[in-house]
Amino acid sequence: PISFGQTLSDFNGLRLATYIRCSNSINSLKNIFIYSYVEFSALISNEYFDILKTKNIFLIKHRKNAFKEAISKDYEFFSNKELSNEISKLTLNAPLNYNDSHSIANEWAIYRWSCAIKHTDNDIEQIVLNVNKNLYFKYLSTIYPTSKITPISKANLLLKYEEQPNILLIDDEADKGWYELFLNILGDINKIDNLYHLDKEFNSKSKDDIIDISLKKIKELNINLVYLDFRLHEEDIYTLNIKEITGIRLLVEIKKYNPGIQVIIFTASEKAIYLKSLLDEGANGFIIKESPKNSIDPYFTNNTILNFIQATQKCINSLFLKDCFNNLEKLKSTLVPRKNPKSSNPLPKEFVNEIIKWHELTYNLLLKDINDTSLTASFLFMFSILENISNNVIFSEKPIPIDNKPGLFK
């Protein structure tokens, strides 16, 4: 029937027909006849009206002869290969119980990732259950079937590292499944034990509180790699000033504390202006949370996960920059006071400035990119610094020679 339930004007028959088509059952490809007491024109404004444009769904009169005529006809066979294309003729609205597209992208991306790496747990099973039950997600899954996702082998998810990185996931929806996926990829597959996360700690907290909590955790756990969600506060969705979005504000504070800490942004937004702002503030990589519109590319899920591995590997290769910054700060704290002629062990002001300038130049060069050219250049710069120290400090401070080793001093 075109209508059933308490409100006849809802035309739930159109919705039920959509549900049947999007459900993986023996009836999903059968002919569907919707018998109606209203004219075709009365249905046009209904959200599910477009289901009538799809193959082998018919609107018939609520009359006995119309029923007889409908079942006596020969109809073209409807194959599973046609289903995705037919359902794509519909445009369904997101459920009202989701605050924004950010929440939808989170669940959709978690579902797709779990299919690609063949991982599940209680949190992810709940999302899978929701996808299989909620009509909107059933509709998306019919258009973008996970059968087109090629499982990624564990060999393609492996990372190389010498020392265990300390990793922190900062995402207000981490416990919905992201943390479990990260645990599987980083923990189970790559044996990285030091993986932490923040999410529930942000409940009912202000933007400033979120930033303070995150920085405190980074310092407390000696974190050197952060996966940072772009939007961490509900107000971020409506914030027009990019600089006021919590993720960018936190990125700035992390880099201010230590620019060597690697930060990979985890975001559902692909706006170029946002990505440029994040790059300008020192972001070391981006991972796009897959929204439904991305899934038109059947390779998007796999490419995103492999990009996650590539970005993580690049950051792991750059973890030494955190200690480099700490050493630079120690050098400054040691040398700068010695520019004062009245200090106990003064050094020429020009010499100190030169050493710090070249050290900062070396560090900034590596911050921009680590490659053969930057590594070679930084080595030469640091060697030059050591030569300067040797010529201007070691001999002037009367070092003690090492016996029988000409040119070497304690």
Coordinates of C-alpha atoms in Angstrom, one line a residue:
P1 CA 0.0 0.0 0.0
I2 CA 1.1 3.6 -0.6
S3 CA 0.2 4.4 3.0
F4 CA 0.1 2.5 6.2
G5 CA 0.5 3.6 9.9
Q6 CA -1.2 6.4 11.7
T7 CA -0.3 9.2 9.2
L8 CA -1.6 8.3 5.7
S9 CA 0.0 11.3 4.1
D10 CA 3.5 10.0 4.9
F11 CA 3.2 7.6 2.0
N12 CA 5.3 5.0 3.8
G13 CA 4.9 2.6 0.9
L14 CA 7.6 4.5 -1.0
R15 CA 9.9 4.2 2.0
L16 CA 9.3 0.5 2.4
A17 CA 10.0 -0.1 -1.3
T18 CA 13.3 1.7 -0.9
Y19 CA 14.1 -0.4 2.2
I20 CA 13.3 -3.6 0.3
R21 CA 15.6 -2.6 -2.6
C22 CA 18.4 -1.7 -0.2
S23 CA 18.2 -4.8 1.9
N24 CA 20.4 -7.8 1.1
S25 CA 17.5 -10.4 1.0
I26 CA 15.8 -12.7 -1.4
N27 CA 13.2 -10.0 -2.1
S28 CA 15.6 -7.1 -2.9
L29 CA 15.4 -7.6 -6.7
K30 CA 11.8 -8.7 -7.0
N31 CA 9.1 -6.7 -8.8
I32 CA 7.4 -4.3 -6.4
F33 CA 3.9 -3.0 -7.0
I34 CA 2.7 -0.1 -4.9
Y35 CA -1.0 0.3 -5.0
S36 CA -2.3 3.8 -4.5
Y37 CA -5.5 5.7 -4.0
V38 CA -3.8 9.0 -4.9
E39 CA -2.6 10.4 -8.1
F40 CA 1.1 10.3 -9.2
S41 CA 1.4 14.1 -8.8
A42 CA 0.5 13.9 -5.1
L43 CA 3.7 11.9 -4.4
I44 CA 6.3 14.1 -6.1
S45 CA 7.3 16.1 -3.0
N46 CA 8.0 12.9 -1.0
E47 CA 11.6 12.2 -0.2
Y48 CA 11.3 8.7 -1.5
F49 CA 9.5 9.6 -4.7
D50 CA 12.5 8.8 -6.9
I51 CA 12.2 5.1 -6.1
L52 CA 9.4 5.1 -8.7
K53 CA 11.9 6.0 -11.3
T54 CA 13.9 2.8 -10.7
K55 CA 13.6 -0.4 -12.5
N56 CA 10.7 -2.8 -11.8
I57 CA 8.9 -0.7 -9.2
F58 CA 5.4 0.2 -10.3
L59 CA 2.6 2.5 -9.0
I60 CA -0.8 0.9 -9.7
K61 CA -4.4 1.8 -8.9
H62 CA -6.0 0.4 -5.9
R63 CA -8.3 -1.8 -8.0
K64 CA -8.7 -5.5 -8.6
N65 CA -8.3 -5.3 -12.4
A66 CA -5.1 -3.2 -11.9
F67 CA -3.7 -6.0 -9.7
K68 CA -4.6 -8.6 -12.3
E69 CA -3.1 -6.6 -15.1
A70 CA 0.1 -6.0 -13.1
I71 CA 0.9 -9.7 -12.3
S72 CA 0.0 -10.9 -15.8
K73 CA 2.7 -8.9 -17.6
D74 CA 6.2 -10.1 -18.5
Y75 CA 8.8 -7.9 -16.9
E76 CA 12.5 -7.4 -17.7
F77 CA 14.9 -9.3 -15.5
F78 CA 16.5 -7.1 -12.8
S79 CA 20.1 -8.1 -12.0
N80 CA 22.2 -7.3 -8.9
K81 CA 24.7 -5.5 -11.2
E82 CA 22.1 -2.9 -12.0
L83 CA 21.1 -2.3 -8.4
S84 CA 23.7 0.3 -7.5
N85 CA 23.0 2.4 -10.5
E86 CA 19.3 2.3 -10.0
I87 CA 19.4 3.3 -6.3
S88 CA 21.8 6.2 -7.2
K89 CA 18.8 7.8 -8.8
L90 CA 17.5 8.6 -5.3
T91 CA 18.7 11.5 -3.1
L92 CA 18.1 10.7 0.5
N93 CA 18.6 13.1 3.4
A94 CA 20.8 12.3 6.3
P95 CA 19.0 11.1 9.5
L96 CA 17.9 13.9 11.8
N97 CA 19.6 12.1 14.8
Y98 CA 23.0 13.1 13.4
N99 CA 24.2 16.5 14.3
D100 CA 26.2 17.1 11.1
S101 CA 28.0 15.6 8.1
H102 CA 31.1 15.2 10.3
S103 CA 29.3 12.5 12.5
I104 CA 28.0 10.7 9.4
A105 CA 31.5 10.8 7.8
N106 CA 32.9 9.3 11.0
E107 CA 30.6 6.3 11.0
W108 CA 30.8 5.8 7.3
A109 CA 34.6 5.9 7.2
I110 CA 34.9 3.6 10.2
Y111 CA 32.6 1.1 8.4
R112 CA 34.6 1.3 5.2
W113 CA 38.0 1.0 6.9
S114 CA 36.9 -2.0 8.9
C115 CA 35.9 -3.7 5.7
A116 CA 39.2 -2.9 4.0
I117 CA 41.4 -4.2 6.9
K118 CA 39.0 -7.0 7.9
H119 CA 38.8 -5.9 11.5
T120 CA 35.9 -5.8 13.9
D121 CA 35.2 -5.4 17.6
N122 CA 32.2 -4.4 19.8
D123 CA 32.3 -0.7 18.8
I124 CA 32.7 -1.4 15.1
E125 CA 30.1 -4.2 15.2
Q126 CA 27.7 -1.6 16.5
I127 CA 28.4 0.7 13.5
V128 CA 28.1 -2.3 11.1
L129 CA 24.7 -3.1 12.8
N130 CA 23.6 0.6 12.3
V131 CA 24.7 0.5 8.7
N132 CA 22.7 -2.6 8.1
K133 CA 19.6 -1.3 9.9
N134 CA 19.5 2.4 9.2
L135 CA 17.9 3.1 5.8
Y136 CA 20.2 6.0 5.0
F137 CA 23.3 3.9 5.5
K138 CA 21.6 0.9 3.7
Y139 CA 21.0 3.3 0.8
L140 CA 24.7 4.4 0.8
S141 CA 25.9 0.8 1.0
T142 CA 23.8 -0.2 -2.0
I143 CA 25.2 2.6 -4.1
Y144 CA 28.8 2.0 -2.8
P145 CA 28.9 -1.7 -2.0
T146 CA 31.8 -2.9 0.2
S147 CA 32.2 -5.8 -2.2
K148 CA 34.2 -3.4 -4.4
I149 CA 36.7 -2.8 -1.6
T150 CA 39.8 -5.0 -2.0
P151 CA 41.1 -6.2 1.4
I152 CA 44.5 -4.7 2.3
S153 CA 47.1 -7.3 3.3
K154 CA 48.9 -6.9 6.6
A155 CA 52.2 -6.7 4.7
N156 CA 51.0 -3.3 3.2
L157 CA 50.2 -2.0 6.7
L158 CA 53.6 -2.5 8.2
L159 CA 55.7 0.3 9.5
K160 CA 59.5 0.5 10.1
Y161 CA 60.8 2.0 13.4
E162 CA 63.8 1.6 15.7
E163 CA 62.3 3.0 18.8
Q164 CA 58.7 2.8 19.9
P165 CA 56.9 6.1 19.1
N166 CA 54.6 7.6 21.7
I167 CA 51.3 8.2 19.8
L168 CA 48.2 10.1 20.9
L169 CA 44.9 10.1 19.0
I170 CA 42.9 13.3 19.8
D171 CA 39.4 12.9 18.5
D172 CA 36.1 13.6 20.2
E173 CA 34.7 10.5 18.5
A174 CA 37.7 8.2 19.0
D175 CA 35.7 5.7 21.0
K176 CA 33.2 5.2 18.2
G177 CA 35.6 2.9 16.5
W178 CA 38.7 4.9 15.4
Y179 CA 40.7 4.0 18.5
E180 CA 40.0 0.3 17.9
L181 CA 41.0 0.6 14.2
F182 CA 44.2 2.4 15.2
L183 CA 44.9 -0.3 17.8
N184 CA 44.6 -2.9 15.2
I185 CA 46.8 -1.3 12.6
L186 CA 49.4 0.2 15.0
G187 CA 49.2 -2.2 17.9
D188 CA 48.2 -5.7 16.6
I189 CA 49.9 -5.4 13.2
N190 CA 52.9 -3.1 14.0
K191 CA 53.4 -4.0 17.7
I192 CA 53.4 -0.3 18.8
D193 CA 52.4 -0.4 22.5
N194 CA 52.4 3.3 23.3
L195 CA 49.1 4.3 21.8
Y196 CA 46.8 6.6 23.8
H197 CA 43.7 8.6 23.0
L198 CA 41.5 11.4 24.2
D199 CA 37.8 11.8 23.5
K200 CA 35.4 11.5 26.5
E201 CA 37.7 13.9 28.4
F202 CA 36.3 16.6 26.2
N203 CA 32.6 16.1 27.1
S204 CA 31.0 19.5 28.0
K205 CA 34.4 21.2 27.9
S206 CA 35.2 24.6 26.4
K207 CA 37.6 25.0 23.5
D208 CA 40.3 26.3 25.9
D209 CA 39.8 23.3 28.2
I210 CA 40.2 20.9 25.3
I211 CA 43.5 22.6 24.3
D212 CA 44.7 22.5 27.9
I213 CA 43.8 18.9 28.5
S214 CA 45.5 17.8 25.2
L215 CA 48.7 19.7 25.9
K216 CA 48.9 18.4 29.4
K217 CA 48.6 14.8 28.1
I218 CA 51.2 15.4 25.4
K219 CA 53.7 16.6 27.9
E220 CA 52.8 14.0 30.5
L221 CA 53.2 11.0 28.1
N222 CA 56.2 12.5 26.2
I223 CA 54.2 12.2 22.9
N224 CA 56.1 12.6 19.7
L225 CA 53.3 11.7 17.2
V226 CA 49.7 13.1 17.3
Y227 CA 46.7 12.2 15.2
L228 CA 44.6 15.3 15.6
D229 CA 40.9 15.7 14.6
F230 CA 40.2 19.0 12.9
R231 CA 36.9 19.7 14.7
L232 CA 37.0 18.9 18.4
H233 CA 34.1 21.1 19.7
E234 CA 30.5 21.4 18.5
E235 CA 31.0 25.1 17.8
D236 CA 33.7 24.3 15.3
I237 CA 31.0 23.4 12.7
Y238 CA 29.7 26.9 12.7
T239 CA 33.0 28.8 13.2
L240 CA 33.7 31.1 10.3
N241 CA 37.2 32.2 11.4
I242 CA 39.5 29.3 10.5
K243 CA 42.0 30.3 13.2
E244 CA 39.4 29.8 15.8
I245 CA 38.7 26.1 15.0
T246 CA 39.9 24.1 17.9
G247 CA 42.0 21.7 15.9
I248 CA 44.0 24.6 14.3
R249 CA 44.4 26.3 17.7
L250 CA 45.7 23.1 19.3
L251 CA 48.1 22.5 16.4
V252 CA 49.5 26.0 16.9
E253 CA 50.0 25.3 20.6
I254 CA 51.7 21.9 20.0
K255 CA 54.1 23.4 17.5
K256 CA 54.8 26.3 19.9
Y257 CA 55.7 23.8 22.6
N258 CA 57.9 21.7 20.3
P259 CA 57.7 22.0 16.5
G260 CA 59.4 18.6 16.2
I261 CA 56.3 16.8 17.5
Q262 CA 54.7 15.3 14.4
V263 CA 51.0 16.1 13.9
I264 CA 48.8 14.3 11.3
I265 CA 45.4 16.0 10.9
F266 CA 42.4 13.7 10.8
T267 CA 39.5 15.5 9.1
A268 CA 36.3 15.1 7.1
S269 CA 36.9 18.4 5.5
E270 CA 38.6 18.7 2.1
K271 CA 38.4 22.5 1.7
A272 CA 41.6 23.8 0.2
I273 CA 41.6 26.8 2.5
Y274 CA 41.5 24.7 5.6
L275 CA 44.3 22.4 4.4
K276 CA 46.4 25.4 3.5
S277 CA 45.9 26.9 6.9
L278 CA 46.9 23.6 8.6
L279 CA 50.0 23.4 6.4
D280 CA 50.9 27.0 7.3
E281 CA 50.7 26.1 10.9
G282 CA 53.1 23.1 10.6
A283 CA 50.8 20.1 10.0
N284 CA 52.9 17.1 8.9
G285 CA 50.2 15.2 7.0
F286 CA 46.5 14.8 6.4
I287 CA 44.1 11.8 6.6
I288 CA 40.7 12.4 5.0
K289 CA 37.8 10.8 6.8
E290 CA 35.8 9.2 4.0
S291 CA 32.4 10.9 3.5
P292 CA 29.8 9.3 1.3
K293 CA 30.6 11.6 -1.7
N294 CA 34.2 10.2 -1.7
S295 CA 33.0 6.7 -2.1
I296 CA 32.1 7.2 -5.7
D297 CA 35.8 6.3 -6.2
P298 CA 35.9 2.6 -5.3
Y299 CA 39.6 2.9 -4.5
F300 CA 39.2 5.9 -2.0
T301 CA 39.1 3.7 1.1
N302 CA 42.2 1.7 0.3
N303 CA 44.1 4.8 -0.9
T304 CA 43.2 6.6 2.4
I305 CA 44.4 3.8 4.6
L306 CA 47.7 3.4 2.6
N307 CA 48.1 7.2 2.8
F308 CA 47.7 6.8 6.6
I309 CA 50.5 4.3 6.6
Q310 CA 52.7 6.5 4.4
A311 CA 52.1 9.6 6.4
T312 CA 52.8 7.8 9.6
Q313 CA 56.0 6.3 8.3
K314 CA 57.2 9.7 7.2
C315 CA 56.4 11.1 10.7
I316 CA 58.2 8.2 12.4
N317 CA 61.3 9.0 10.3
S318 CA 61.1 12.5 11.6
L319 CA 60.7 11.8 15.3
F320 CA 64.3 12.8 16.0
L321 CA 63.3 16.4 15.4
K322 CA 61.6 16.6 18.8
D323 CA 64.9 15.9 20.5
C324 CA 66.7 18.2 18.1
F325 CA 64.5 21.1 19.2
N326 CA 65.1 20.3 22.9
N327 CA 68.9 20.2 22.2
L328 CA 68.7 23.6 20.5
E329 CA 66.8 25.1 23.4
K330 CA 69.5 23.7 25.8
L331 CA 72.2 25.2 23.6
K332 CA 70.6 28.6 23.7
S333 CA 70.1 28.5 27.4
T334 CA 73.8 27.7 27.7
L335 CA 75.3 30.1 25.2
V336 CA 73.1 33.2 25.4
P337 CA 74.1 34.0 29.0
R338 CA 77.7 33.8 28.0
K339 CA 77.3 36.8 25.6
N340 CA 77.4 38.9 28.7
P341 CA 81.0 40.0 29.2
K342 CA 80.5 39.9 33.0
S343 CA 79.5 36.2 32.9
S344 CA 81.9 33.7 34.5
N345 CA 82.9 32.3 31.1
P346 CA 82.1 34.9 28.4
L347 CA 82.1 34.3 24.7
P348 CA 82.1 36.8 21.8
K349 CA 78.6 38.0 21.1
E350 CA 79.0 37.6 17.4
F351 CA 80.2 34.0 17.8
V352 CA 77.2 33.0 19.9
N353 CA 74.8 34.6 17.5
E354 CA 76.4 32.8 14.6
I355 CA 76.3 29.4 16.3
I356 CA 72.6 29.8 17.2
K357 CA 71.7 31.2 13.7
W358 CA 73.2 28.2 11.9
H359 CA 71.7 25.8 14.3
E360 CA 68.3 27.3 13.8
L361 CA 68.8 27.3 10.0
T362 CA 69.7 23.6 10.1
Y363 CA 66.7 22.7 12.2
N364 CA 64.2 24.7 10.1
L365 CA 65.6 23.1 6.9
L366 CA 64.8 19.7 8.4
L367 CA 61.4 20.8 9.6
K368 CA 60.4 21.7 6.0
D369 CA 61.3 18.3 4.6
I370 CA 63.6 15.4 5.3
N371 CA 65.3 14.1 2.1
D372 CA 68.8 13.4 0.9
T373 CA 69.4 17.1 0.0
S374 CA 68.3 18.5 3.4
L375 CA 70.1 15.8 5.3
T376 CA 73.4 16.4 3.5
A377 CA 73.0 20.2 3.9
S378 CA 72.2 19.9 7.6
F379 CA 75.2 17.6 8.1
L380 CA 77.5 20.2 6.5
F381 CA 75.9 23.0 8.5
M382 CA 76.4 21.1 11.8
F383 CA 80.0 20.2 10.9
S384 CA 80.6 23.9 10.3
I385 CA 79.2 24.7 13.7
L386 CA 81.5 22.1 15.3
E387 CA 84.5 23.6 13.5
N388 CA 83.5 27.0 14.8
I389 CA 83.2 25.7 18.4
S390 CA 86.6 24.0 18.0
N391 CA 88.4 27.1 16.8
N392 CA 86.7 29.6 19.1
V393 CA 86.0 27.7 22.3
I394 CA 88.1 24.6 22.8
F395 CA 91.5 26.3 22.5
S396 CA 90.5 29.5 24.3
E397 CA 89.3 27.5 27.3
K398 CA 92.7 25.7 27.6
P399 CA 91.5 22.1 27.3
I400 CA 93.6 19.2 28.7
P401 CA 95.4 17.2 26.0
I402 CA 94.8 13.5 25.9
D403 CA 98.1 11.6 26.3
N404 CA 99.7 10.3 23.1
K405 CA 96.8 11.5 21.0
P406 CA 97.8 14.6 19.2
G407 CA 95.0 17.1 18.4
L408 CA 92.5 15.4 20.8
F409 CA 91.5 17.1 24.0
K410 CA 89.3 16.3 27.0

